[in-house]
Each structure stands twice: as C-alpha cells, then as structure tokens.
Short mmCIF file of C-alpha atoms and ligand atoms in Angstrom, two decimals:
data_model
loop_
_atom_site.label_atom_id
_atom_site.label_comp_id
_atom_site.label_asym_id
_atom_site.label_seq_id
_atom_site.Cartn_x
_atom_site.Cartn_y
_atom_site.Cartn_z
CA MET C 653 -0.77 5.41 -14.51
CA ARG C 654 0.53 5.62 -18.20
CA SER C 655 -1.67 3.45 -20.14
CA VAL C 656 -4.71 1.28 -19.47
CA CYS C 657 -5.91 -2.07 -21.13
CA VAL C 658 -9.63 -1.38 -22.32
CA PHE C 659 -11.34 -4.61 -23.46
CA CYS C 660 -14.81 -4.26 -24.77
CA GLY C 661 -17.04 -5.74 -27.39
CA SER C 662 -16.49 -5.88 -30.72
CA SER C 663 -20.15 -5.48 -31.40
CA ARG C 664 -21.65 -1.91 -30.20
CA GLY C 665 -24.64 -3.63 -28.38
CA ALA C 666 -28.26 -2.41 -27.99
CA ASN C 667 -27.68 0.43 -25.99
CA PRO C 668 -26.93 3.96 -26.87
CA GLU C 669 -25.75 4.86 -23.12
CA ILE C 670 -23.13 2.15 -23.23
CA ILE C 671 -22.02 3.52 -26.65
CA VAL C 672 -21.46 7.04 -25.32
CA ALA C 673 -20.00 5.62 -22.24
CA ALA C 674 -17.28 4.39 -24.87
CA ARG C 675 -16.50 7.36 -26.14
CA GLN C 676 -16.23 9.35 -22.96
CA LEU C 677 -14.06 7.10 -21.50
CA GLY C 678 -11.82 7.26 -24.71
CA ALA C 679 -11.95 11.33 -24.80
CA LEU C 680 -10.78 11.30 -20.86
CA LEU C 681 -7.95 8.60 -21.48
CA ALA C 682 -6.44 11.19 -23.92
CA GLU C 683 -7.30 14.26 -21.58
CA ARG C 684 -5.47 12.76 -18.92
CA ASP C 685 -2.74 11.84 -21.46
CA ILE C 686 -2.88 7.84 -20.74
CA ASP C 687 -2.31 5.68 -23.48
CA LEU C 688 -4.92 3.30 -24.51
CA ILE C 689 -4.29 -0.15 -25.07
CA TYR C 690 -6.60 -2.33 -26.75
CA GLY C 691 -7.28 -5.06 -29.06
CA GLY C 692 -6.67 -2.84 -32.52
CA GLY C 693 -10.02 -3.23 -33.98
CA SER C 694 -12.38 -0.92 -35.73
CA VAL C 695 -15.42 -2.13 -35.33
CA GLY C 696 -18.40 -2.08 -32.51
CA LEU C 697 -17.35 -0.42 -29.29
CA MET C 698 -13.64 -1.26 -29.49
CA GLY C 699 -13.78 1.62 -32.53
CA GLU C 700 -15.86 3.74 -30.78
CA LEU C 701 -13.36 3.95 -27.84
CA ALA C 702 -10.02 4.64 -30.35
CA ASP C 703 -12.04 6.63 -32.39
CA SER C 704 -12.49 9.00 -28.90
CA VAL C 705 -9.06 8.93 -28.04
CA LEU C 706 -7.82 9.75 -31.57
CA ALA C 707 -10.16 12.44 -31.95
CA LYS C 708 -8.92 14.32 -28.61
CA GLY C 709 -5.27 13.87 -29.64
CA GLY C 710 -4.53 10.67 -27.64
CA ARG C 711 -2.54 7.58 -27.75
CA ALA C 712 -4.28 4.59 -29.09
CA ILE C 713 -1.88 1.51 -29.12
CA GLY C 714 -3.50 -1.83 -30.92
CA VAL C 715 -2.51 -5.26 -29.57
CA ILE C 716 -3.68 -7.74 -32.90
CA PRO C 717 -3.00 -11.32 -34.23
CA GLN C 718 -2.09 -11.73 -37.75
CA PHE C 719 -5.36 -13.88 -38.75
CA LEU C 720 -7.32 -10.85 -37.88
CA LEU C 721 -5.10 -8.35 -39.65
CA ASP C 722 -5.65 -10.65 -42.47
CA LYS C 723 -9.49 -10.25 -41.88
CA GLU C 724 -9.06 -6.40 -42.29
CA VAL C 725 -10.49 -5.57 -38.83
CA GLU C 726 -8.03 -3.55 -37.77
CA HIS C 727 -8.11 0.07 -37.32
CA VAL C 728 -6.30 2.12 -40.01
CA GLY C 729 -5.52 5.20 -37.95
CA LEU C 730 -3.86 3.91 -34.39
CA THR C 731 -0.45 5.58 -32.96
CA GLN C 732 0.33 2.29 -33.43
CA LEU C 733 -0.17 -0.97 -34.17
CA LYS C 734 1.31 -4.10 -32.69
CA VAL C 735 1.09 -7.24 -34.49
CA VAL C 736 1.64 -10.85 -32.88
CA ASN C 737 1.37 -14.53 -33.54
CA THR C 738 -1.56 -15.57 -31.71
CA MET C 739 -4.37 -14.81 -29.36
CA HIS C 740 -2.35 -15.80 -26.46
CA GLU C 741 0.42 -13.64 -27.49
CA ARG C 742 -1.81 -10.65 -27.89
CA LYS C 743 -3.09 -11.35 -23.95
CA ALA C 744 0.10 -11.10 -22.80
CA LEU C 745 1.54 -8.28 -24.74
CA MET C 746 -1.72 -6.44 -23.73
CA ALA C 747 -0.89 -7.34 -20.27
CA GLU C 748 2.27 -5.98 -20.30
CA LEU C 749 2.19 -2.38 -21.67
CA SER C 750 -0.76 -1.92 -19.03
CA ASP C 751 -0.48 -0.50 -15.72
CA ALA C 752 -4.52 -1.16 -15.09
CA PHE C 753 -7.15 -3.03 -16.95
CA VAL C 754 -10.97 -1.89 -17.68
CA ALA C 755 -13.81 -3.75 -19.25
CA LEU C 756 -16.44 -2.36 -20.78
CA PRO C 757 -19.78 -4.15 -21.71
CA GLY C 758 -19.15 -6.81 -24.16
CA GLY C 759 -19.36 -10.52 -24.94
CA ILE C 760 -17.57 -13.50 -24.49
CA GLY C 761 -14.18 -12.13 -25.67
CA THR C 762 -14.09 -9.50 -23.63
CA PHE C 763 -15.04 -11.86 -20.61
CA GLU C 764 -12.25 -14.09 -21.47
CA GLU C 765 -10.01 -11.46 -21.97
CA PHE C 766 -10.69 -9.93 -18.63
CA PHE C 767 -11.00 -12.65 -16.37
CA GLU C 768 -7.65 -14.15 -17.70
CA VAL C 769 -6.38 -10.43 -16.11
CA TRP C 770 -8.12 -11.12 -13.21
CA THR C 771 -6.77 -14.74 -12.33
CA TRP C 772 -3.37 -13.73 -13.36
CA GLY C 773 -3.80 -10.93 -10.40
CA GLN C 774 -5.10 -13.35 -7.69
CA LEU C 775 -2.67 -15.55 -8.51
CA GLY C 776 -0.41 -12.96 -8.13
CA LEU C 777 1.44 -12.58 -11.27
CA HIS C 778 0.84 -8.85 -11.52
CA ALA C 779 -0.65 -6.71 -8.87
CA LYS C 780 -1.96 -4.18 -11.44
CA PRO C 781 -5.48 -2.55 -10.52
CA TYR C 782 -8.86 -4.06 -12.77
CA ALA C 783 -12.10 -2.80 -13.32
CA LEU C 784 -15.54 -2.86 -14.40
CA LEU C 785 -17.26 -0.10 -16.03
CA ASN C 786 -20.73 -0.84 -15.18
CA VAL C 787 -22.83 1.36 -17.03
CA ALA C 788 -26.61 1.00 -17.56
CA ASN C 789 -26.13 -1.57 -14.82
CA PHE C 790 -24.45 -3.63 -17.59
CA PHE C 791 -23.00 -5.86 -15.01
CA ASP C 792 -25.68 -6.34 -12.54
CA PRO C 793 -26.20 -10.24 -13.07
CA LEU C 794 -22.15 -11.05 -13.17
CA LEU C 795 -21.61 -9.27 -9.87
CA THR C 796 -24.81 -11.36 -8.62
CA PHE C 797 -23.17 -14.47 -9.64
CA LEU C 798 -19.86 -13.43 -8.52
CA ASP C 799 -21.37 -12.97 -4.89
CA HIS C 800 -22.86 -15.97 -5.30
CA VAL C 801 -19.19 -17.78 -6.07
CA VAL C 802 -17.85 -16.10 -2.88
CA ALA C 803 -21.07 -17.39 -0.82
CA GLU C 804 -20.05 -21.05 -2.48
CA LYS C 805 -16.91 -20.59 -0.71
CA LEU C 806 -15.07 -20.68 -4.35
CA LEU C 807 -13.88 -17.06 -4.50
CA ARG C 808 -12.50 -15.32 -1.27
CA SER C 809 -14.33 -12.42 -0.72
CA GLU C 810 -11.33 -10.58 -0.75
CA HIS C 811 -10.52 -11.25 -4.27
CA ARG C 812 -14.24 -10.23 -4.60
CA GLN C 813 -13.51 -6.82 -3.75
CA LEU C 814 -10.37 -6.34 -5.25
CA LEU C 815 -12.83 -5.91 -8.41
CA LEU C 816 -13.62 -2.34 -8.87
CA VAL C 817 -16.70 -1.44 -10.20
CA GLU C 818 -17.82 1.78 -11.24
CA SER C 819 -20.90 3.24 -13.19
CA LYS C 820 -19.17 6.59 -14.66
CA PRO C 821 -15.95 6.49 -16.42
CA ALA C 822 -14.30 9.60 -14.85
CA LYS C 823 -14.42 8.04 -11.45
CA LEU C 824 -13.14 4.79 -12.57
CA LEU C 825 -10.16 6.29 -13.76
CA ASP C 826 -9.60 8.00 -10.64
CA ARG C 827 -10.28 4.70 -8.81
CA ILE C 828 -7.77 2.48 -10.90
CA SER C 829 -5.23 5.36 -10.87
CA THR C 830 -4.82 5.31 -6.89
CA ALA C 831 -5.90 1.24 -6.52
CA ARG C 832 -2.94 -0.82 -5.39
CA PRO C 833 -4.52 -4.18 -5.03
CA THR C 834 -3.02 -6.39 -2.32
CA GLN C 835 -1.48 -9.59 -2.61
CA LEU C 836 -3.70 -12.59 -0.75
CA PRO C 837 -3.30 -16.37 -0.76
CA LYS C 838 -5.67 -17.79 -3.51
CA TRP C 839 -6.97 -20.62 -2.15
CA ILE C 840 -9.39 -20.92 0.50
CA ASP C 841 -8.64 -24.31 1.90
CA ASP C 842 -4.99 -22.77 2.65
CA GLU C 843 -6.79 -21.08 5.75
CA GLN C 844 -8.99 -23.61 6.79
CA THR C 845 -6.62 -26.32 7.25
P1 AMP T 398 -16.15 -9.76 -27.85
O1 AMP T 398 -16.54 -9.12 -26.38
O2 AMP T 398 -16.82 -11.18 -28.09
O3 AMP T 398 -17.03 -8.65 -28.89
O4 AMP T 398 -15.03 -9.87 -27.99
C1 AMP T 398 -14.46 -8.39 -27.97
C2 AMP T 398 -12.53 -8.83 -27.65
O5 AMP T 398 -12.23 -9.89 -28.24
C3 AMP T 398 -11.87 -7.44 -27.75
O6 AMP T 398 -11.48 -7.00 -26.54
C4 AMP T 398 -10.88 -8.18 -28.34
O7 AMP T 398 -9.61 -7.80 -27.94
C5 AMP T 398 -11.25 -9.27 -29.52
N1 AMP T 398 -11.81 -8.97 -30.50
C6 AMP T 398 -13.07 -10.06 -31.07
N2 AMP T 398 -13.08 -9.24 -32.20
C7 AMP T 398 -12.19 -8.65 -32.65
C8 AMP T 398 -11.97 -7.91 -33.76
N3 AMP T 398 -12.98 -8.23 -35.14
N4 AMP T 398 -11.17 -7.27 -33.92
C9 AMP T 398 -10.05 -7.28 -33.00
N5 AMP T 398 -10.14 -7.65 -31.88
C10 AMP T 398 -11.36 -8.60 -31.85
#
C-alpha cells in the first residue's frame, strides 16, 4: 500500500480526541512511507492531518478544484497540489491515485466522498479497501443505521461487512494494508429471483 486517500472534516470539530487521532494518522502515514492523498485544504481536520504528515517528513498530495483555490483555502506547503476543474474530477483523481480509502470524522462533504467510494466498490468499479476511523465512537449512529439498512434488505450484509471499522489509526492502517475486498453481486433481488 503506497497511498491512502483520507476524507475528513474541513472543520476541526468539538472533540479534542478526534483532532489527536487525525494527527496520529498523519504521523503514522509518514512513518510507514505511505502517501497521503486528500482534498488539499489547510483548514480543520484536513489541515491537522496534512500538517502532521509533513511535520514527520512524509508526502501529502492535495487534489483541489480551481474554485476552492480561488477561495484560498488550499494548503500552501504540500508535497504536491493537483488542481482540477470540478468536484467530480477531484474525486475521480483522488480515487485513481489511492490504494485505499479512509474517512475520519467530518460533515456532509466527508460522507459524500466516502459513500461514493463505497458505492464504486459495491458496483465492482474498484477493489480497494475502505475504512472508517471510529474515534470517540463518532460513527456509531451511522453504523447502527447501516445495520438497519441491511435488516431492510436494501444493503447486502456482505457489502456492509466490507466496510472496515477501527477506532485506532495504527490498527486501521494494518487492516487496510492487508484487506482484499471480494467482488459480490450488487443486487439482493438477483439472488431471490
Ligand atoms: P466536510 O466534511 O463537510 O467538512 O467536507 C470535507 C470534505 O469536503 C473534504 O474531504 C474535502 O474534500 C471537501 N472540502 C470541504 N471544504 C473544503 C475546503 N475548505 N478545502 C478543501 N476541501 C474541502
């Protein structure tokens, strides 16, 4: 695993434990010689993460659309900043550059990016692992909801289980470095008819 794409909040959030975890993940990526691929921002948890990678001598590669660059929210000290035209191009390039995907706590931007990656995996468009860093039990309500979606037979249990969940950054990196998601049929009804 040479690169990991991390989606996370452009805000810092209210919980110091989450900020510490973002910094720990950044330091670990650098120590393990894994490139950080992320949205290129200087703000919030994104900034904390990238700063920690760079402080430990690691490589942080940002992918940012021009309109965000115009708002001057980009991180100016990155190893590389790739500028694209649209949010869709950004996600496509981040996915292409990365061997695995991680979401840290964040808001709707983080969810949207992570769910797209999961959807692409479910449709067999990639076979890269994806994981949530469930620090401070941030994602517990979402995990409960996902179990509800499985119970309602709108999400396959196997697809639900492909979502890796760890509360500690080191364990999370260990798991995504060895995980090989299997390709499964997408539609539950396919098996019932
Ligand atoms: P959110 O979780 O709503 O704060 O959105 C965070 C995600 O949206 C990140 O993973 C980024 O890709 C993108 N994003 C939102 N705001 C910014 C920003 N100011 N600079 C760069 N990327 C951002």
